[in-house]
C-alpha positions as YAML, in Angstrom:
chain: A
units: angstrom
residues:
- id: 1
  name: MET
  ca: [-27.61, -11.58, -5.62]
- id: 2
  name: ALA
  ca: [-26.00, -12.87, -2.43]
- id: 3
  name: ALA
  ca: [-23.83, -10.37, -0.57]
- id: 4
  name: GLN
  ca: [-20.61, -12.30, -1.24]
- id: 5
  name: GLU
  ca: [-21.35, -12.59, -4.94]
- id: 6
  name: ARG
  ca: [-22.10, -8.87, -5.12]
- id: 7
  name: LEU
  ca: [-18.74, -8.10, -3.51]
- id: 8
  name: ARG
  ca: [-17.05, -10.48, -5.93]
- id: 9
  name: ALA
  ca: [-18.72, -8.81, -8.92]
- id: 10
  name: ILE
  ca: [-17.74, -5.31, -7.79]
- id: 11
  name: LEU
  ca: [-14.15, -6.43, -7.21]
- id: 12
  name: ARG
  ca: [-13.98, -8.12, -10.61]
- id: 13
  name: GLN
  ca: [-15.34, -5.02, -12.36]
- id: 14
  name: GLY
  ca: [-12.90, -2.79, -10.50]
- id: 15
  name: LEU
  ca: [-9.91, -4.96, -11.39]
- id: 16
  name: ALA
  ca: [-10.95, -4.81, -15.04]
- id: 17
  name: LYS
  ca: [-11.09, -1.00, -14.89]
- id: 18
  name: LEU
  ca: [-7.58, -0.99, -13.40]
- id: 19
  name: ASP
  ca: [-6.46, -3.42, -16.12]
- id: 20
  name: LEU
  ca: [-5.28, -5.91, -13.49]
- id: 21
  name: THR
  ca: [-5.57, -9.66, -14.00]
- id: 22
  name: LEU
  ca: [-5.76, -11.73, -10.82]
- id: 23
  name: SER
  ca: [-6.55, -15.41, -10.42]
- id: 24
  name: ASP
  ca: [-9.80, -16.54, -8.84]
- id: 25
  name: ALA
  ca: [-7.78, -17.60, -5.79]
- id: 26
  name: GLN
  ca: [-6.22, -14.13, -5.46]
- id: 27
  name: GLN
  ca: [-9.62, -12.49, -5.79]
- id: 28
  name: GLN
  ca: [-11.01, -14.78, -3.10]
- id: 29
  name: THR
  ca: [-8.10, -13.92, -0.80]
- id: 30
  name: LEU
  ca: [-8.84, -10.21, -1.27]
- id: 31
  name: LEU
  ca: [-12.47, -10.85, -0.32]
- id: 32
  name: ASP
  ca: [-11.36, -12.93, 2.69]
- id: 33
  name: TYR
  ca: [-9.24, -9.96, 3.78]
- id: 34
  name: VAL
  ca: [-12.26, -7.65, 3.54]
- id: 35
  name: ALA
  ca: [-14.26, -10.13, 5.64]
- id: 36
  name: LEU
  ca: [-11.56, -10.15, 8.33]
- id: 37
  name: LEU
  ca: [-11.31, -6.36, 8.26]
- id: 38
  name: ASP
  ca: [-15.08, -6.03, 8.59]
- id: 39
  name: LYS
  ca: [-15.13, -8.48, 11.52]
- id: 40
  name: TRP
  ca: [-12.23, -6.92, 13.44]
- id: 41
  name: ASN
  ca: [-13.30, -3.38, 12.65]
- id: 42
  name: LYS
  ca: [-16.36, -3.72, 14.85]
- id: 43
  name: ALA
  ca: [-14.21, -4.20, 17.95]
- id: 44
  name: TYR
  ca: [-10.89, -2.56, 17.07]
- id: 45
  name: ASN
  ca: [-11.96, 0.47, 15.01]
- id: 46
  name: LEU
  ca: [-9.35, -0.20, 12.34]
- id: 47
  name: SER
  ca: [-11.01, 1.85, 9.60]
- id: 48
  name: ALA
  ca: [-13.60, 4.61, 9.27]
- id: 49
  name: VAL
  ca: [-15.06, 2.68, 6.34]
- id: 50
  name: ARG
  ca: [-17.73, 0.35, 7.74]
- id: 51
  name: ASP
  ca: [-19.46, -0.97, 4.64]
- id: 52
  name: PRO
  ca: [-17.73, -3.96, 2.97]
- id: 53
  name: LEU
  ca: [-18.93, -2.68, -0.41]
- id: 54
  name: GLN
  ca: [-17.06, 0.58, 0.16]
- id: 55
  name: MET
  ca: [-14.04, -1.34, 1.42]
- id: 56
  name: ILE
  ca: [-13.73, -2.84, -2.07]
- id: 57
  name: SER
  ca: [-13.28, 0.54, -3.76]
- id: 58
  name: ARG
  ca: [-11.84, 2.71, -1.00]
- id: 59
  name: HIS
  ca: [-9.41, 0.11, 0.35]
- id: 60
  name: LEU
  ca: [-8.73, -2.72, -2.11]
- id: 61
  name: LEU
  ca: [-8.93, -0.91, -5.44]
- id: 62
  name: ASP
  ca: [-7.36, 2.26, -4.08]
- id: 63
  name: SER
  ca: [-4.40, 0.21, -2.83]
- id: 64
  name: LEU
  ca: [-4.05, -1.61, -6.13]
- id: 65
  name: THR
  ca: [-3.63, 1.64, -8.10]
- id: 66
  name: VAL
  ca: [0.01, 1.34, -6.98]
- id: 67
  name: ALA
  ca: [0.39, -2.03, -8.74]
- id: 68
  name: PRO
  ca: [1.60, -0.64, -12.11]
- id: 69
  name: CYS
  ca: [4.35, 1.33, -10.34]
- id: 70
  name: LEU
  ca: [5.56, -1.81, -8.59]
- id: 71
  name: ALA
  ca: [5.46, -3.79, -11.82]
- id: 72
  name: GLU
  ca: [7.47, -1.10, -13.62]
- id: 73
  name: ILE
  ca: [10.13, -0.96, -10.91]
- id: 74
  name: GLN
  ca: [10.28, -4.78, -10.70]
- id: 75
  name: ALA
  ca: [10.85, -4.98, -14.45]
- id: 76
  name: ASP
  ca: [13.97, -2.83, -14.06]
- id: 77
  name: THR
  ca: [15.29, -4.83, -11.09]
- id: 78
  name: GLN
  ca: [17.29, -8.05, -11.21]
- id: 79
  name: HIS
  ca: [16.17, -9.28, -7.79]
- id: 80
  name: SER
  ca: [12.79, -9.72, -6.11]
- id: 81
  name: LEU
  ca: [11.65, -6.46, -4.57]
- id: 82
  name: SER
  ca: [11.37, -5.65, -0.89]
- id: 83
  name: VAL
  ca: [8.63, -3.11, -0.10]
- id: 84
  name: LEU
  ca: [8.12, -1.26, 3.18]
- id: 85
  name: ASP
  ca: [4.58, -0.03, 3.88]
- id: 86
  name: VAL
  ca: [4.86, 2.76, 6.48]
- id: 87
  name: GLY
  ca: [1.88, 3.56, 8.68]
- id: 88
  name: THR
  ca: [0.07, 0.62, 7.17]
- id: 89
  name: GLY
  ca: [-2.83, 0.73, 9.64]
- id: 90
  name: ALA
  ca: [-5.16, -2.08, 8.67]
- id: 91
  name: GLY
  ca: [-2.66, -3.25, 6.04]
- id: 92
  name: LEU
  ca: [-3.20, -0.68, 3.33]
- id: 93
  name: PRO
  ca: [-1.88, -0.70, 0.70]
- id: 94
  name: GLY
  ca: [0.46, -3.53, 1.70]
- id: 95
  name: ILE
  ca: [-1.91, -6.48, 2.08]
- id: 96
  name: PRO
  ca: [-3.80, -6.07, -1.22]
- id: 97
  name: LEU
  ca: [-0.47, -5.58, -2.99]
- id: 98
  name: ALA
  ca: [1.03, -8.64, -1.26]
- id: 99
  name: ILE
  ca: [-1.90, -10.72, -2.47]
- id: 100
  name: CYS
  ca: [-1.40, -9.35, -5.98]
- id: 101
  name: TYR
  ca: [2.38, -9.91, -5.94]
- id: 102
  name: PRO
  ca: [3.23, -13.08, -3.95]
- id: 103
  name: ASP
  ca: [6.88, -12.96, -5.10]
- id: 104
  name: ILE
  ca: [7.48, -9.51, -3.58]
- id: 105
  name: LYS
  ca: [8.25, -9.18, 0.13]
- id: 106
  name: PHE
  ca: [6.18, -6.62, 2.05]
- id: 107
  name: ILE
  ca: [7.12, -5.25, 5.46]
- id: 108
  name: LEU
  ca: [4.04, -3.76, 7.15]
- id: 109
  name: LEU
  ca: [4.99, -1.20, 9.78]
- id: 110
  name: ASP
  ca: [2.69, 0.51, 12.28]
- id: 111
  name: SER
  ca: [3.15, 1.79, 15.83]
- id: 112
  name: ASN
  ca: [-0.41, 0.89, 16.88]
- id: 113
  name: GLY
  ca: [-0.43, -2.45, 18.68]
- id: 114
  name: LYS
  ca: [-4.05, -3.37, 18.02]
- id: 115
  name: LYS
  ca: [-3.55, -2.78, 14.31]
- id: 116
  name: THR
  ca: [-0.44, -4.95, 14.14]
- id: 117
  name: ARG
  ca: [-2.27, -7.68, 16.07]
- id: 118
  name: PHE
  ca: [-4.87, -7.61, 13.33]
- id: 119
  name: LEU
  ca: [-2.11, -7.80, 10.70]
- id: 120
  name: PHE
  ca: [-0.59, -10.87, 12.36]
- id: 121
  name: GLN
  ca: [-4.06, -12.47, 12.30]
- id: 122
  name: VAL
  ca: [-4.44, -11.68, 8.58]
- id: 123
  name: LYS
  ca: [-0.98, -13.09, 7.83]
- id: 124
  name: THR
  ca: [-1.86, -16.33, 9.62]
- id: 125
  name: MET
  ca: [-5.44, -16.74, 8.42]
- id: 126
  name: LEU
  ca: [-4.67, -15.96, 4.77]
- id: 127
  name: SER
  ca: [-1.26, -17.72, 4.71]
- id: 128
  name: LEU
  ca: [0.51, -14.61, 3.43]
- id: 129
  name: ASP
  ca: [4.09, -15.79, 3.72]
- id: 130
  name: ASN
  ca: [5.42, -12.75, 1.86]
- id: 131
  name: ILE
  ca: [4.49, -10.24, 4.55]
- id: 132
  name: GLN
  ca: [6.36, -9.31, 7.72]
- id: 133
  name: VAL
  ca: [4.69, -7.25, 10.47]
- id: 134
  name: GLU
  ca: [6.61, -4.70, 12.55]
- id: 135
  name: ASN
  ca: [5.11, -2.85, 15.55]
- id: 136
  name: THR
  ca: [7.24, 0.30, 15.86]
- id: 137
  name: ARG
  ca: [7.61, 3.87, 14.66]
- id: 138
  name: ILE
  ca: [9.40, 4.49, 11.37]
- id: 139
  name: GLU
  ca: [12.05, 6.64, 13.07]
- id: 140
  name: ARG
  ca: [13.06, 3.70, 15.26]
- id: 141
  name: TYR
  ca: [12.89, 0.98, 12.66]
- id: 142
  name: GLN
  ca: [16.15, -0.56, 11.50]
- id: 143
  name: CYS
  ca: [15.91, -3.01, 8.63]
- id: 144
  name: PRO
  ca: [18.70, -5.60, 8.19]
- id: 145
  name: GLU
  ca: [18.01, -5.88, 4.46]
- id: 146
  name: GLN
  ca: [17.81, -3.40, 1.63]
- id: 147
  name: ILE
  ca: [14.51, -1.68, 0.95]
- id: 148
  name: ASP
  ca: [13.68, -1.11, -2.71]
- id: 149
  name: ILE
  ca: [10.39, 0.76, -2.28]
- id: 150
  name: VAL
  ca: [8.78, 2.62, 0.59]
- id: 151
  name: VAL
  ca: [5.05, 3.20, 0.14]
- id: 152
  name: SER
  ca: [2.54, 5.01, 2.31]
- id: 153
  name: ARG
  ca: [-0.99, 6.37, 2.41]
- id: 154
  name: ALA
  ca: [-0.47, 7.72, 5.92]
- id: 155
  name: PHE
  ca: [1.89, 10.71, 5.94]
- id: 156
  name: ALA
  ca: [0.44, 14.22, 6.15]
- id: 157
  name: SER
  ca: [3.25, 15.73, 4.09]
- id: 158
  name: LEU
  ca: [5.90, 14.55, 1.64]
- id: 159
  name: SER
  ca: [8.61, 16.21, 3.73]
- id: 160
  name: ASP
  ca: [7.58, 14.18, 6.79]
- id: 161
  name: PHE
  ca: [7.59, 11.07, 4.59]
- id: 162
  name: VAL
  ca: [11.14, 11.48, 3.28]
- id: 163
  name: LEU
  ca: [12.60, 12.64, 6.60]
- id: 164
  name: GLY
  ca: [11.03, 9.72, 8.43]
- id: 165
  name: CYS
  ca: [12.20, 7.13, 5.92]
- id: 166
  name: GLU
  ca: [15.53, 8.31, 4.55]
- id: 167
  name: HIS
  ca: [17.66, 6.45, 7.11]
- id: 168
  name: LEU
  ca: [16.39, 3.27, 5.43]
- id: 169
  name: CYS
  ca: [16.96, 4.47, 1.86]
- id: 170
  name: GLN
  ca: [19.76, 3.35, -0.41]
- id: 171
  name: PRO
  ca: [20.64, 5.09, -3.70]
- id: 172
  name: HIS
  ca: [18.14, 3.01, -5.67]
- id: 173
  name: THR
  ca: [15.26, 3.23, -3.18]
- id: 174
  name: ARG
  ca: [12.03, 4.75, -4.46]
- id: 175
  name: LEU
  ca: [9.39, 6.39, -2.28]
- id: 176
  name: LEU
  ca: [5.76, 6.10, -3.38]
- id: 177
  name: ALA
  ca: [3.30, 8.45, -1.69]
- id: 178
  name: MET
  ca: [-0.42, 8.00, -2.28]
- id: 179
  name: LYS
  ca: [-2.05, 11.43, -2.29]
- id: 180
  name: GLY
  ca: [-5.35, 13.03, -3.18]
- id: 181
  name: LEU
  ca: [-4.95, 16.36, -4.94]
- id: 182
  name: TYR
  ca: [-1.64, 16.95, -6.73]
- id: 183
  name: PRO
  ca: [0.65, 18.10, -3.88]
- id: 184
  name: GLU
  ca: [2.31, 21.04, -5.62]
- id: 185
  name: GLN
  ca: [3.27, 22.91, -2.45]
- id: 186
  name: GLU
  ca: [4.47, 19.75, -0.71]
- id: 187
  name: LEU
  ca: [6.77, 19.03, -3.64]
- id: 188
  name: ALA
  ca: [8.12, 22.58, -3.46]
- id: 189
  name: ASP
  ca: [8.79, 22.08, 0.25]
- id: 190
  name: LEU
  ca: [10.79, 18.86, -0.18]
- id: 191
  name: PRO
  ca: [14.33, 18.81, 1.22]
- id: 192
  name: SER
  ca: [16.81, 19.76, -1.51]
- id: 193
  name: HIS
  ca: [18.28, 16.25, -1.74]
- id: 194
  name: TRP
  ca: [14.95, 14.76, -2.81]
- id: 195
  name: ARG
  ca: [13.11, 15.28, -6.07]
- id: 196
  name: LEU
  ca: [10.07, 14.15, -7.99]
- id: 197
  name: GLN
  ca: [10.76, 11.14, -10.20]
- id: 198
  name: GLN
  ca: [7.25, 10.92, -11.63]
- id: 199
  name: ALA
  ca: [3.65, 11.69, -10.73]
- id: 200
  name: SER
  ca: [0.75, 9.55, -11.90]
- id: 201
  name: ALA
  ca: [-2.89, 10.60, -11.80]
- id: 202
  name: VAL
  ca: [-5.01, 7.54, -11.06]
- id: 203
  name: GLN
  ca: [-8.73, 6.88, -11.08]
- id: 204
  name: VAL
  ca: [-10.04, 4.59, -8.37]
- id: 205
  name: PRO
  ca: [-13.11, 2.72, -9.69]
- id: 206
  name: ASP
  ca: [-16.40, 3.75, -8.07]
- id: 207
  name: THR
  ca: [-14.70, 6.55, -6.15]
- id: 208
  name: GLU
  ca: [-14.88, 10.29, -6.72]
- id: 209
  name: GLY
  ca: [-12.04, 12.76, -6.24]
- id: 210
  name: GLU
  ca: [-8.50, 13.08, -7.48]
- id: 211
  name: ARG
  ca: [-5.79, 10.57, -6.61]
- id: 212
  name: HIS
  ca: [-2.10, 10.79, -7.40]
- id: 213
  name: ILE
  ca: [0.85, 8.50, -6.87]
- id: 214
  name: ILE
  ca: [3.99, 10.51, -6.26]
- id: 215
  name: GLU
  ca: [7.33, 8.77, -6.83]
- id: 216
  name: LEU
  ca: [10.35, 10.37, -5.18]
- id: 217
  name: LYS
  ca: [14.08, 9.66, -5.33]
- id: 218
  name: GLN
  ca: [17.22, 11.17, -3.90]
- id: 219
  name: THR
  ca: [19.02, 13.68, -6.10]
- id: 220
  name: GLY
  ca: [22.27, 12.81, -7.78]
- id: 221
  name: LYS
  ca: [21.54, 9.09, -7.53]
- id: 222
  name: ASN
  ca: [20.32, 6.67, -10.19]
...
């Protein structure tokens, strides 16, 4: 089996395990993203994952475990969502999610210039009109529009996540943190005005280890 067809088969199987239905065009765009990441990674060291086969599971499918959370929040919202991906790095989880949800706007934020240059290249090459790239630190970022969801795989602790992002949060804003083991102590250490909305254990296809998506909201606010 040709390398590209093997990647396509692994992606298709993984999407089925996640119960996600994407068009052939969307699947091809995901594979084109992996090809760009693999190419740029050799010179820019964007990811510790070097094997495109592993990029499918550890990057694409891992990112797409957030998709049901976005779909659930979108179903309860009257307008199209705006999602901020903090510390996006090589565009994770934002780019796979943007490919999956072309009607949702994604703001990809990272302070590393070489990574945001890669993101601009991806946006142009893959014609991803629903992403916006910002090269700055979260503490300095001021967004002129409302943010519905803030998502991140990057923060070391939940407290750092909420304290870094809360100047951008409105009463309805949800924070989605992608974690490994269930972060019991981190939840206990949250500032008192933040609380756990829900925690979802997820299984990333072809990947071992626990993964959890932690949804946070401000207390006393709907």
